């Protein structure tokens, strides 16, 4: 079974309180899916080619299906609602090799 990954680049980040609330809710929502944070929002990013130097997060799941299910879960939808319009990001779910 191939692993699944969330790859998220933040174009704009909301205020600190918004992000803190999102992180708490998202962490709780992803726990049942055994998600593992591989790249932290505080990690250094080097942009190459057409890339942009933006806060980037990578989360690993045991399977691509788990990655999709986590995003579709009711608890994660609650975390997303906290972000509101103050956060803009490029969110991708990718299947591992």
PDB file of N, CA and C in Angstrom:
ATOM      1  N   UNK A   1       0.850  -1.174   0.000  1.00  0.00           N
ATOM      2  CA  UNK A   1       0.000   0.000   0.000  1.00  0.00           C
ATOM      3  C   UNK A   1       0.902   1.246   0.000  1.00  0.00           C
ATOM      4  N   UNK A   2       0.615   2.176  -0.893  1.00  0.00           N
ATOM      5  CA  UNK A   2       1.419   3.392  -0.998  1.00  0.00           C
ATOM      6  C   UNK A   2       0.986   4.420   0.045  1.00  0.00           C
ATOM      7  N   UNK A   3       1.962   5.128   0.575  1.00  0.00           N
ATOM      8  CA  UNK A   3       1.668   6.155   1.570  1.00  0.00           C
ATOM      9  C   UNK A   3       1.022   7.362   0.892  1.00  0.00           C
ATOM     10  N   UNK A   4       0.400   8.186   1.721  1.00  0.00           N
ATOM     11  CA  UNK A   4      -0.194   9.424   1.246  1.00  0.00           C
ATOM     12  C   UNK A   4       0.462  10.607   1.937  1.00  0.00           C
ATOM     13  N   UNK A   5       0.495  11.726   1.253  1.00  0.00           N
ATOM     14  CA  UNK A   5       1.152  12.917   1.789  1.00  0.00           C
ATOM     15  C   UNK A   5       0.301  14.156   1.551  1.00  0.00           C
ATOM     16  N   UNK A   6       0.239  15.000   2.556  1.00  0.00           N
ATOM     17  CA  UNK A   6      -0.285  16.347   2.382  1.00  0.00           C
ATOM     18  C   UNK A   6       0.925  17.237   2.201  1.00  0.00           C
ATOM     19  N   UNK A   7       0.930  18.039   1.153  1.00  0.00           N
ATOM     20  CA  UNK A   7       1.986  19.010   0.912  1.00  0.00           C
ATOM     21  C   UNK A   7       1.302  20.365   0.840  1.00  0.00           C
ATOM     22  N   UNK A   8       1.603  21.216   1.803  1.00  0.00           N
ATOM     23  CA  UNK A   8       0.878  22.478   1.936  1.00  0.00           C
ATOM     24  C   UNK A   8       1.867  23.639   1.984  1.00  0.00           C
ATOM     25  N   UNK A   9       1.697  24.594   1.070  1.00  0.00           N
ATOM     26  CA  UNK A   9       2.495  25.823   1.073  1.00  0.00           C
ATOM     27  C   UNK A   9       1.557  26.980   1.371  1.00  0.00           C
ATOM     28  N   UNK A  10       1.948  27.793   2.306  1.00  0.00           N
ATOM     29  CA  UNK A  10       1.116  28.912   2.745  1.00  0.00           C
ATOM     30  C   UNK A  10       1.518  30.186   2.007  1.00  0.00           C
ATOM     31  N   UNK A  11       0.585  30.745   1.216  1.00  0.00           N
ATOM     32  CA  UNK A  11       0.817  32.016   0.531  1.00  0.00           C
ATOM     33  C   UNK A  11       0.671  33.170   1.517  1.00  0.00           C
ATOM     34  N   UNK A  12      -0.382  33.130   2.314  1.00  0.00           N
ATOM     35  CA  UNK A  12      -0.575  34.103   3.387  1.00  0.00           C
ATOM     36  C   UNK A  12      -0.986  33.351   4.642  1.00  0.00           C
ATOM     37  N   UNK A  13      -0.521  33.850   5.764  1.00  0.00           N
ATOM     38  CA  UNK A  13      -0.787  33.216   7.051  1.00  0.00           C
ATOM     39  C   UNK A  13      -1.607  34.176   7.889  1.00  0.00           C
ATOM     40  N   UNK A  14      -2.625  33.663   8.539  1.00  0.00           N
ATOM     41  CA  UNK A  14      -3.470  34.490   9.398  1.00  0.00           C
ATOM     42  C   UNK A  14      -2.730  34.931  10.650  1.00  0.00           C
ATOM     43  N   UNK A  15      -3.440  35.521  11.546  1.00  0.00           N
ATOM     44  CA  UNK A  15      -2.826  35.974  12.792  1.00  0.00           C
ATOM     45  C   UNK A  15      -2.433  34.772  13.654  1.00  0.00           C
ATOM     46  N   UNK A  16      -1.625  35.019  14.653  1.00  0.00           N
ATOM     47  CA  UNK A  16      -1.087  33.951  15.490  1.00  0.00           C
ATOM     48  C   UNK A  16      -2.183  33.148  16.196  1.00  0.00           C
ATOM     49  N   UNK A  17      -3.212  33.810  16.677  1.00  0.00           N
ATOM     50  CA  UNK A  17      -4.298  33.114  17.381  1.00  0.00           C
ATOM     51  C   UNK A  17      -5.052  32.180  16.438  1.00  0.00           C
ATOM     52  N   UNK A  18      -5.290  32.622  15.219  1.00  0.00           N
ATOM     53  CA  UNK A  18      -5.974  31.787  14.232  1.00  0.00           C
ATOM     54  C   UNK A  18      -5.163  30.539  13.935  1.00  0.00           C
ATOM     55  N   UNK A  19      -3.870  30.721  13.684  1.00  0.00           N
ATOM     56  CA  UNK A  19      -3.014  29.586  13.359  1.00  0.00           C
ATOM     57  C   UNK A  19      -2.892  28.626  14.539  1.00  0.00           C
ATOM     58  N   UNK A  20      -2.826  29.151  15.746  1.00  0.00           N
ATOM     59  CA  UNK A  20      -2.729  28.300  16.932  1.00  0.00           C
ATOM     60  C   UNK A  20      -3.996  27.445  17.069  1.00  0.00           C
ATOM     61  N   UNK A  21      -5.149  28.062  16.879  1.00  0.00           N
ATOM     62  CA  UNK A  21      -6.411  27.314  16.955  1.00  0.00           C
ATOM     63  C   UNK A  21      -6.473  26.240  15.882  1.00  0.00           C
ATOM     64  N   UNK A  22      -6.073  26.595  14.660  1.00  0.00           N
ATOM     65  CA  UNK A  22      -6.079  25.632  13.564  1.00  0.00           C
ATOM     66  C   UNK A  22      -5.164  24.446  13.880  1.00  0.00           C
ATOM     67  N   UNK A  23      -3.953  24.717  14.338  1.00  0.00           N
ATOM     68  CA  UNK A  23      -2.988  23.658  14.622  1.00  0.00           C
ATOM     69  C   UNK A  23      -3.531  22.704  15.685  1.00  0.00           C
ATOM     70  N   UNK A  24      -4.147  23.234  16.721  1.00  0.00           N
ATOM     71  CA  UNK A  24      -4.707  22.393  17.782  1.00  0.00           C
ATOM     72  C   UNK A  24      -5.836  21.506  17.245  1.00  0.00           C
ATOM     73  N   UNK A  25      -6.759  22.109  16.504  1.00  0.00           N
ATOM     74  CA  UNK A  25      -7.886  21.342  15.962  1.00  0.00           C
ATOM     75  C   UNK A  25      -7.428  20.341  14.906  1.00  0.00           C
ATOM     76  N   UNK A  26      -6.522  20.765  14.034  1.00  0.00           N
ATOM     77  CA  UNK A  26      -6.036  19.876  12.978  1.00  0.00           C
ATOM     78  C   UNK A  26      -5.278  18.695  13.580  1.00  0.00           C
ATOM     79  N   UNK A  27      -4.457  18.954  14.581  1.00  0.00           N
ATOM     80  CA  UNK A  27      -3.711  17.873  15.222  1.00  0.00           C
ATOM     81  C   UNK A  27      -4.639  16.822  15.806  1.00  0.00           C
ATOM     82  N   UNK A  28      -5.670  17.270  16.487  1.00  0.00           N
ATOM     83  CA  UNK A  28      -6.646  16.343  17.067  1.00  0.00           C
ATOM     84  C   UNK A  28      -7.399  15.591  15.974  1.00  0.00           C
ATOM     85  N   UNK A  29      -7.729  16.284  14.883  1.00  0.00           N
ATOM     86  CA  UNK A  29      -8.473  15.662  13.787  1.00  0.00           C
ATOM     87  C   UNK A  29      -7.643  14.610  13.054  1.00  0.00           C
ATOM     88  N   UNK A  30      -6.336  14.815  12.982  1.00  0.00           N
ATOM     89  CA  UNK A  30      -5.475  13.907  12.232  1.00  0.00           C
ATOM     90  C   UNK A  30      -4.975  12.725  13.058  1.00  0.00           C
ATOM     91  N   UNK A  31      -5.052  12.833  14.364  1.00  0.00           N
ATOM     92  CA  UNK A  31      -4.556  11.755  15.234  1.00  0.00           C
ATOM     93  C   UNK A  31      -5.172  10.391  14.914  1.00  0.00           C
ATOM     94  N   UNK A  32      -6.490  10.284  14.694  1.00  0.00           N
ATOM     95  CA  UNK A  32      -7.060   8.961  14.385  1.00  0.00           C
ATOM     96  C   UNK A  32      -6.540   8.361  13.076  1.00  0.00           C
ATOM     97  N   UNK A  33      -5.947   9.202  12.220  1.00  0.00           N
ATOM     98  CA  UNK A  33      -5.420   8.739  10.931  1.00  0.00           C
ATOM     99  C   UNK A  33      -3.921   8.437  11.009  1.00  0.00           C
ATOM    100  N   UNK A  34      -3.357   8.522  12.224  1.00  0.00           N
ATOM    101  CA  UNK A  34      -1.935   8.241  12.460  1.00  0.00           C
ATOM    102  C   UNK A  34      -1.026   9.107  11.590  1.00  0.00           C
ATOM    103  N   UNK A  35      -1.397  10.366  11.425  1.00  0.00           N
ATOM    104  CA  UNK A  35      -0.623  11.302  10.615  1.00  0.00           C
ATOM    105  C   UNK A  35       0.697  11.625  11.307  1.00  0.00           C
ATOM    106  N   UNK A  36       1.735  11.802  10.499  1.00  0.00           N
ATOM    107  CA  UNK A  36       3.059  12.151  11.007  1.00  0.00           C
ATOM    108  C   UNK A  36       3.550  13.413  10.318  1.00  0.00           C
ATOM    109  N   UNK A  37       3.948  14.391  11.100  1.00  0.00           N
ATOM    110  CA  UNK A  37       4.462  15.652  10.574  1.00  0.00           C
ATOM    111  C   UNK A  37       5.911  15.441  10.147  1.00  0.00           C
ATOM    112  N   UNK A  38       6.180  15.560   8.853  1.00  0.00           N
ATOM    113  CA  UNK A  38       7.535  15.384   8.332  1.00  0.00           C
ATOM    114  C   UNK A  38       8.260  16.706   8.161  1.00  0.00           C
ATOM    115  N   UNK A  39       7.523  17.739   7.774  1.00  0.00           N
ATOM    116  CA  UNK A  39       8.090  19.079   7.625  1.00  0.00           C
ATOM    117  C   UNK A  39       7.229  20.024   8.431  1.00  0.00           C
ATOM    118  N   UNK A  40       7.847  20.642   9.406  1.00  0.00           N
ATOM    119  CA  UNK A  40       7.155  21.538  10.328  1.00  0.00           C
ATOM    120  C   UNK A  40       6.981  22.928   9.721  1.00  0.00           C
ATOM    121  N   UNK A  41       5.973  23.668  10.166  1.00  0.00           N
ATOM    122  CA  UNK A  41       5.805  25.048   9.685  1.00  0.00           C
ATOM    123  C   UNK A  41       7.013  25.926  10.007  1.00  0.00           C
ATOM    124  N   UNK A  42       7.829  25.500  10.949  1.00  0.00           N
ATOM    125  CA  UNK A  42       9.005  26.289  11.344  1.00  0.00           C
ATOM    126  C   UNK A  42      10.267  25.870  10.603  1.00  0.00           C
ATOM    127  N   UNK A  43      10.171  24.875   9.716  1.00  0.00           N
ATOM    128  CA  UNK A  43      11.329  24.396   8.965  1.00  0.00           C
ATOM    129  C   UNK A  43      11.796  25.440   7.957  1.00  0.00           C
ATOM    130  N   UNK A  44      13.079  25.448   7.714  1.00  0.00           N
ATOM    131  CA  UNK A  44      13.662  26.334   6.713  1.00  0.00           C
ATOM    132  C   UNK A  44      13.262  25.848   5.320  1.00  0.00           C
ATOM    133  N   UNK A  45      12.980  26.788   4.420  1.00  0.00           N
ATOM    134  CA  UNK A  45      12.590  26.478   3.044  1.00  0.00           C
ATOM    135  C   UNK A  45      13.521  27.229   2.093  1.00  0.00           C
ATOM    136  N   UNK A  46      14.070  26.521   1.121  1.00  0.00           N
ATOM    137  CA  UNK A  46      14.866  27.139   0.073  1.00  0.00           C
ATOM    138  C   UNK A  46      14.080  26.998  -1.224  1.00  0.00           C
ATOM    139  N   UNK A  47      13.743  28.113  -1.833  1.00  0.00           N
ATOM    140  CA  UNK A  47      12.956  28.097  -3.074  1.00  0.00           C
ATOM    141  C   UNK A  47      13.891  28.059  -4.280  1.00  0.00           C
ATOM    142  N   UNK A  48      13.633  27.145  -5.186  1.00  0.00           N
ATOM    143  CA  UNK A  48      14.417  27.011  -6.412  1.00  0.00           C
ATOM    144  C   UNK A  48      13.484  27.044  -7.613  1.00  0.00           C
ATOM    145  N   UNK A  49      14.038  27.318  -8.765  1.00  0.00           N
ATOM    146  CA  UNK A  49      13.308  27.389 -10.016  1.00  0.00           C
ATOM    147  C   UNK A  49      12.103  28.320  -9.867  1.00  0.00           C
ATOM    148  N   UNK A  50      10.892  27.860 -10.095  1.00  0.00           N
ATOM    149  CA  UNK A  50       9.715  28.739 -10.009  1.00  0.00           C
ATOM    150  C   UNK A  50       9.115  28.748  -8.598  1.00  0.00           C
ATOM    151  N   UNK A  51       9.793  28.105  -7.651  1.00  0.00           N
ATOM    152  CA  UNK A  51       9.285  28.020  -6.289  1.00  0.00           C
ATOM    153  C   UNK A  51       9.282  29.351  -5.558  1.00  0.00           C
ATOM    154  N   UNK A  52       8.501  29.413  -4.516  1.00  0.00           N
ATOM    155  CA  UNK A  52       8.410  30.594  -3.667  1.00  0.00           C
ATOM    156  C   UNK A  52       8.815  30.210  -2.253  1.00  0.00           C
ATOM    157  N   UNK A  53       9.516  31.090  -1.589  1.00  0.00           N
ATOM    158  CA  UNK A  53       9.917  30.828  -0.201  1.00  0.00           C
ATOM    159  C   UNK A  53       8.708  31.084   0.692  1.00  0.00           C
ATOM    160  N   UNK A  54       8.025  30.000   1.034  1.00  0.00           N
ATOM    161  CA  UNK A  54       6.805  30.086   1.833  1.00  0.00           C
ATOM    162  C   UNK A  54       6.844  29.024   2.920  1.00  0.00           C
ATOM    163  N   UNK A  55       6.088  29.269   3.979  1.00  0.00           N
ATOM    164  CA  UNK A  55       5.944  28.262   5.006  1.00  0.00           C
ATOM    165  C   UNK A  55       5.363  27.011   4.343  1.00  0.00           C
ATOM    166  N   UNK A  56       6.004  25.872   4.583  1.00  0.00           N
ATOM    167  CA  UNK A  56       5.596  24.616   3.958  1.00  0.00           C
ATOM    168  C   UNK A  56       5.442  23.540   5.028  1.00  0.00           C
ATOM    169  N   UNK A  57       4.423  22.707   4.868  1.00  0.00           N
ATOM    170  CA  UNK A  57       4.153  21.610   5.793  1.00  0.00           C
ATOM    171  C   UNK A  57       3.976  20.338   4.972  1.00  0.00           C
ATOM    172  N   UNK A  58       4.574  19.242   5.447  1.00  0.00           N
ATOM    173  CA  UNK A  58       4.371  17.932   4.821  1.00  0.00           C
ATOM    174  C   UNK A  58       3.934  16.967   5.916  1.00  0.00           C
ATOM    175  N   UNK A  59       2.809  16.300   5.661  1.00  0.00           N
ATOM    176  CA  UNK A  59       2.250  15.330   6.605  1.00  0.00           C
ATOM    177  C   UNK A  59       2.158  13.987   5.892  1.00  0.00           C
ATOM    178  N   UNK A  60       2.618  12.931   6.566  1.00  0.00           N
ATOM    179  CA  UNK A  60       2.608  11.584   5.990  1.00  0.00           C
ATOM    180  C   UNK A  60       1.502  10.749   6.625  1.00  0.00           C
ATOM    181  N   UNK A  61       0.854   9.943   5.792  1.00  0.00           N
ATOM    182  CA  UNK A  61      -0.184   9.008   6.224  1.00  0.00           C
ATOM    183  C   UNK A  61       0.211   7.607   5.775  1.00  0.00           C
ATOM    184  N   UNK A  62      -0.326   6.600   6.436  1.00  0.00           N
ATOM    185  CA  UNK A  62      -0.012   5.215   6.087  1.00  0.00           C
ATOM    186  C   UNK A  62      -0.458   4.860   4.673  1.00  0.00           C
ATOM    187  N   UNK A  63      -1.482   5.559   4.171  1.00  0.00           N
ATOM    188  CA  UNK A  63      -1.962   5.287   2.819  1.00  0.00           C
ATOM    189  C   UNK A  63      -2.539   6.561   2.196  1.00  0.00           C
ATOM    190  N   UNK A  64      -2.607   6.542   0.880  1.00  0.00           N
ATOM    191  CA  UNK A  64      -3.215   7.643   0.136  1.00  0.00           C
ATOM    192  C   UNK A  64      -4.683   7.783   0.526  1.00  0.00           C
ATOM    193  N   UNK A  65      -5.365   6.644   0.710  1.00  0.00           N
ATOM    194  CA  UNK A  65      -6.778   6.658   1.118  1.00  0.00           C
ATOM    195  C   UNK A  65      -6.942   7.337   2.474  1.00  0.00           C
ATOM    196  N   UNK A  66      -6.016   7.095   3.404  1.00  0.00           N
ATOM    197  CA  UNK A  66      -6.073   7.753   4.712  1.00  0.00           C
ATOM    198  C   UNK A  66      -5.892   9.261   4.574  1.00  0.00           C
ATOM    199  N   UNK A  67      -4.998   9.668   3.697  1.00  0.00           N
ATOM    200  CA  UNK A  67      -4.757  11.104   3.484  1.00  0.00           C
ATOM    201  C   UNK A  67      -6.015  11.780   2.951  1.00  0.00           C
ATOM    202  N   UNK A  68      -6.700  11.127   2.026  1.00  0.00           N
ATOM    203  CA  UNK A  68      -7.940  11.668   1.479  1.00  0.00           C
ATOM    204  C   UNK A  68      -9.040  11.687   2.541  1.00  0.00           C
ATOM    205  N   UNK A  69      -9.160  10.591   3.294  1.00  0.00           N
ATOM    206  CA  UNK A  69     -10.195  10.491   4.322  1.00  0.00           C
ATOM    207  C   UNK A  69      -9.984  11.521   5.429  1.00  0.00           C
ATOM    208  N   UNK A  70      -8.750  11.762   5.799  1.00  0.00           N
ATOM    209  CA  UNK A  70      -8.464  12.750   6.842  1.00  0.00           C
ATOM    210  C   UNK A  70      -8.937  14.134   6.413  1.00  0.00           C
ATOM    211  N   UNK A  71      -8.667  14.476   5.160  1.00  0.00           N
ATOM    212  CA  UNK A  71      -9.085  15.791   4.667  1.00  0.00           C
ATOM    213  C   UNK A  71     -10.604  15.909   4.605  1.00  0.00           C
ATOM    214  N   UNK A  72     -11.273  14.811   4.326  1.00  0.00           N
ATOM    215  CA  UNK A  72     -12.736  14.817   4.206  1.00  0.00           C
ATOM    216  C   UNK A  72     -13.452  14.676   5.545  1.00  0.00           C
ATOM    217  N   UNK A  73     -12.710  14.416   6.610  1.00  0.00           N
ATOM    218  CA  UNK A  73     -13.337  14.155   7.909  1.00  0.00           C
ATOM    219  C   UNK A  73     -14.021  15.396   8.485  1.00  0.00           C
ATOM    220  N   UNK A  74     -15.055  15.170   9.247  1.00  0.00           N
ATOM    221  CA  UNK A  74     -15.808  16.265   9.875  1.00  0.00           C
ATOM    222  C   UNK A  74     -14.926  17.072  10.826  1.00  0.00           C
ATOM    223  N   UNK A  75     -14.056  16.386  11.561  1.00  0.00           N
ATOM    224  CA  UNK A  75     -13.195  17.104  12.503  1.00  0.00           C
ATOM    225  C   UNK A  75     -12.193  17.999  11.781  1.00  0.00           C
ATOM    226  N   UNK A  76     -11.661  17.532  10.653  1.00  0.00           N
ATOM    227  CA  UNK A  76     -10.725  18.389   9.917  1.00  0.00           C
ATOM    228  C   UNK A  76     -11.466  19.569   9.283  1.00  0.00           C
ATOM    229  N   UNK A  77     -12.691  19.353   8.862  1.00  0.00           N
ATOM    230  CA  UNK A  77     -13.492  20.458   8.303  1.00  0.00           C
ATOM    231  C   UNK A  77     -13.671  21.564   9.348  1.00  0.00           C
ATOM    232  N   UNK A  78     -13.813  21.184  10.626  1.00  0.00           N
ATOM    233  CA  UNK A  78     -13.912  22.174  11.701  1.00  0.00           C
ATOM    234  C   UNK A  78     -12.615  22.967  11.827  1.00  0.00           C
ATOM    235  N   UNK A  79     -11.487  22.283  11.685  1.00  0.00           N
ATOM    236  CA  UNK A  79     -10.193  22.972  11.733  1.00  0.00           C
ATOM    237  C   UNK A  79     -10.072  23.944  10.564  1.00  0.00           C
ATOM    238  N   UNK A  80     -10.486  23.518   9.381  1.00  0.00           N
ATOM    239  CA  UNK A  80     -10.438  24.391   8.199  1.00  0.00           C
ATOM    240  C   UNK A  80     -11.280  25.649   8.382  1.00  0.00           C
ATOM    241  N   UNK A  81     -12.424  25.498   9.023  1.00  0.00           N
ATOM    242  CA  UNK A  81     -13.317  26.643   9.218  1.00  0.00           C
ATOM    243  C   UNK A  81     -12.653  27.733  10.043  1.00  0.00           C
ATOM    244  N   UNK A  82     -11.751  27.346  10.928  1.00  0.00           N
ATOM    245  CA  UNK A  82     -11.048  28.316  11.770  1.00  0.00           C
ATOM    246  C   UNK A  82     -10.137  29.214  10.935  1.00  0.00           C
ATOM    247  N   UNK A  83      -9.593  28.676   9.841  1.00  0.00           N
ATOM    248  CA  UNK A  83      -8.668  29.471   9.017  1.00  0.00           C
ATOM    249  C   UNK A  83      -9.351  30.679   8.385  1.00  0.00           C
ATOM    250  N   UNK A  84     -10.601  30.528   8.001  1.00  0.00           N
ATOM    251  CA  UNK A  84     -11.318  31.648   7.394  1.00  0.00           C
ATOM    252  C   UNK A  84     -10.652  32.132   6.125  1.00  0.00           C
ATOM    253  N   UNK A  85     -10.863  33.391   5.803  1.00  0.00           N
ATOM    254  CA  UNK A  85     -10.328  33.956   4.565  1.00  0.00           C
ATOM    255  C   UNK A  85      -8.948  34.588   4.745  1.00  0.00           C
ATOM    256  N   UNK A  86      -8.430  34.584   5.961  1.00  0.00           N
ATOM    257  CA  UNK A  86      -7.131  35.207   6.227  1.00  0.00           C
ATOM    258  C   UNK A  86      -5.941  34.339   5.866  1.00  0.00           C
ATOM    259  N   UNK A  87      -6.192  33.097   5.497  1.00  0.00           N
ATOM    260  CA  UNK A  87      -5.114  32.179   5.151  1.00  0.00           C
ATOM    261  C   UNK A  87      -5.328  31.691   3.724  1.00  0.00           C
ATOM    262  N   UNK A  88      -4.283  31.815   2.904  1.00  0.00           N
ATOM    263  CA  UNK A  88      -4.336  31.302   1.536  1.00  0.00           C
ATOM    264  C   UNK A  88      -3.182  30.318   1.395  1.00  0.00           C
ATOM    265  N   UNK A  89      -3.510  29.129   0.853  1.00  0.00           N
ATOM    266  CA  UNK A  89      -2.479  28.112   0.749  1.00  0.00           C
ATOM    267  C   UNK A  89      -2.681  27.231  -0.470  1.00  0.00           C
ATOM    268  N   UNK A  90      -1.629  26.598  -0.878  1.00  0.00           N
ATOM    269  CA  UNK A  90      -1.626  25.607  -1.955  1.00  0.00           C
ATOM    270  C   UNK A  90      -1.602  24.261  -1.254  1.00  0.00           C
ATOM    271  N   UNK A  91      -2.687  23.495  -1.360  1.00  0.00           N
ATOM    272  CA  UNK A  91      -2.850  22.243  -0.623  1.00  0.00           C
ATOM    273  C   UNK A  91      -2.932  21.105  -1.619  1.00  0.00           C
ATOM    274  N   UNK A  92      -2.038  20.134  -1.497  1.00  0.00           N
ATOM    275  CA  UNK A  92      -2.034  18.983  -2.405  1.00  0.00           C
ATOM    276  C   UNK A  92      -2.000  17.698  -1.595  1.00  0.00           C
ATOM    277  N   UNK A  93      -2.697  16.696  -2.076  1.00  0.00           N
ATOM    278  CA  UNK A  93      -2.608  15.367  -1.507  1.00  0.00           C
ATOM    279  C   UNK A  93      -1.978  14.497  -2.579  1.00  0.00           C
ATOM    280  N   UNK A  94      -0.841  13.882  -2.224  1.00  0.00           N
ATOM    281  CA  UNK A  94      -0.075  13.114  -3.191  1.00  0.00           C
ATOM    282  C   UNK A  94       0.098  11.675  -2.733  1.00  0.00           C
ATOM    283  N   UNK A  95       0.131  10.770  -3.706  1.00  0.00           N
ATOM    284  CA  UNK A  95       0.386   9.373  -3.431  1.00  0.00           C
ATOM    285  C   UNK A  95       1.890   9.126  -3.500  1.00  0.00           C
ATOM    286  N   UNK A  96       2.420   8.401  -2.523  1.00  0.00           N
ATOM    287  CA  UNK A  96       3.850   8.089  -2.510  1.00  0.00           C
ATOM    288  C   UNK A  96       4.234   7.122  -3.607  1.00  0.00           C
ATOM    289  N   UNK A  97       5.513   7.076  -3.854  1.00  0.00           N
ATOM    290  CA  UNK A  97       6.039   6.182  -4.912  1.00  0.00           C
ATOM    291  C   UNK A  97       6.025   4.739  -4.464  1.00  0.00           C
TER     292      UNK A  97
END
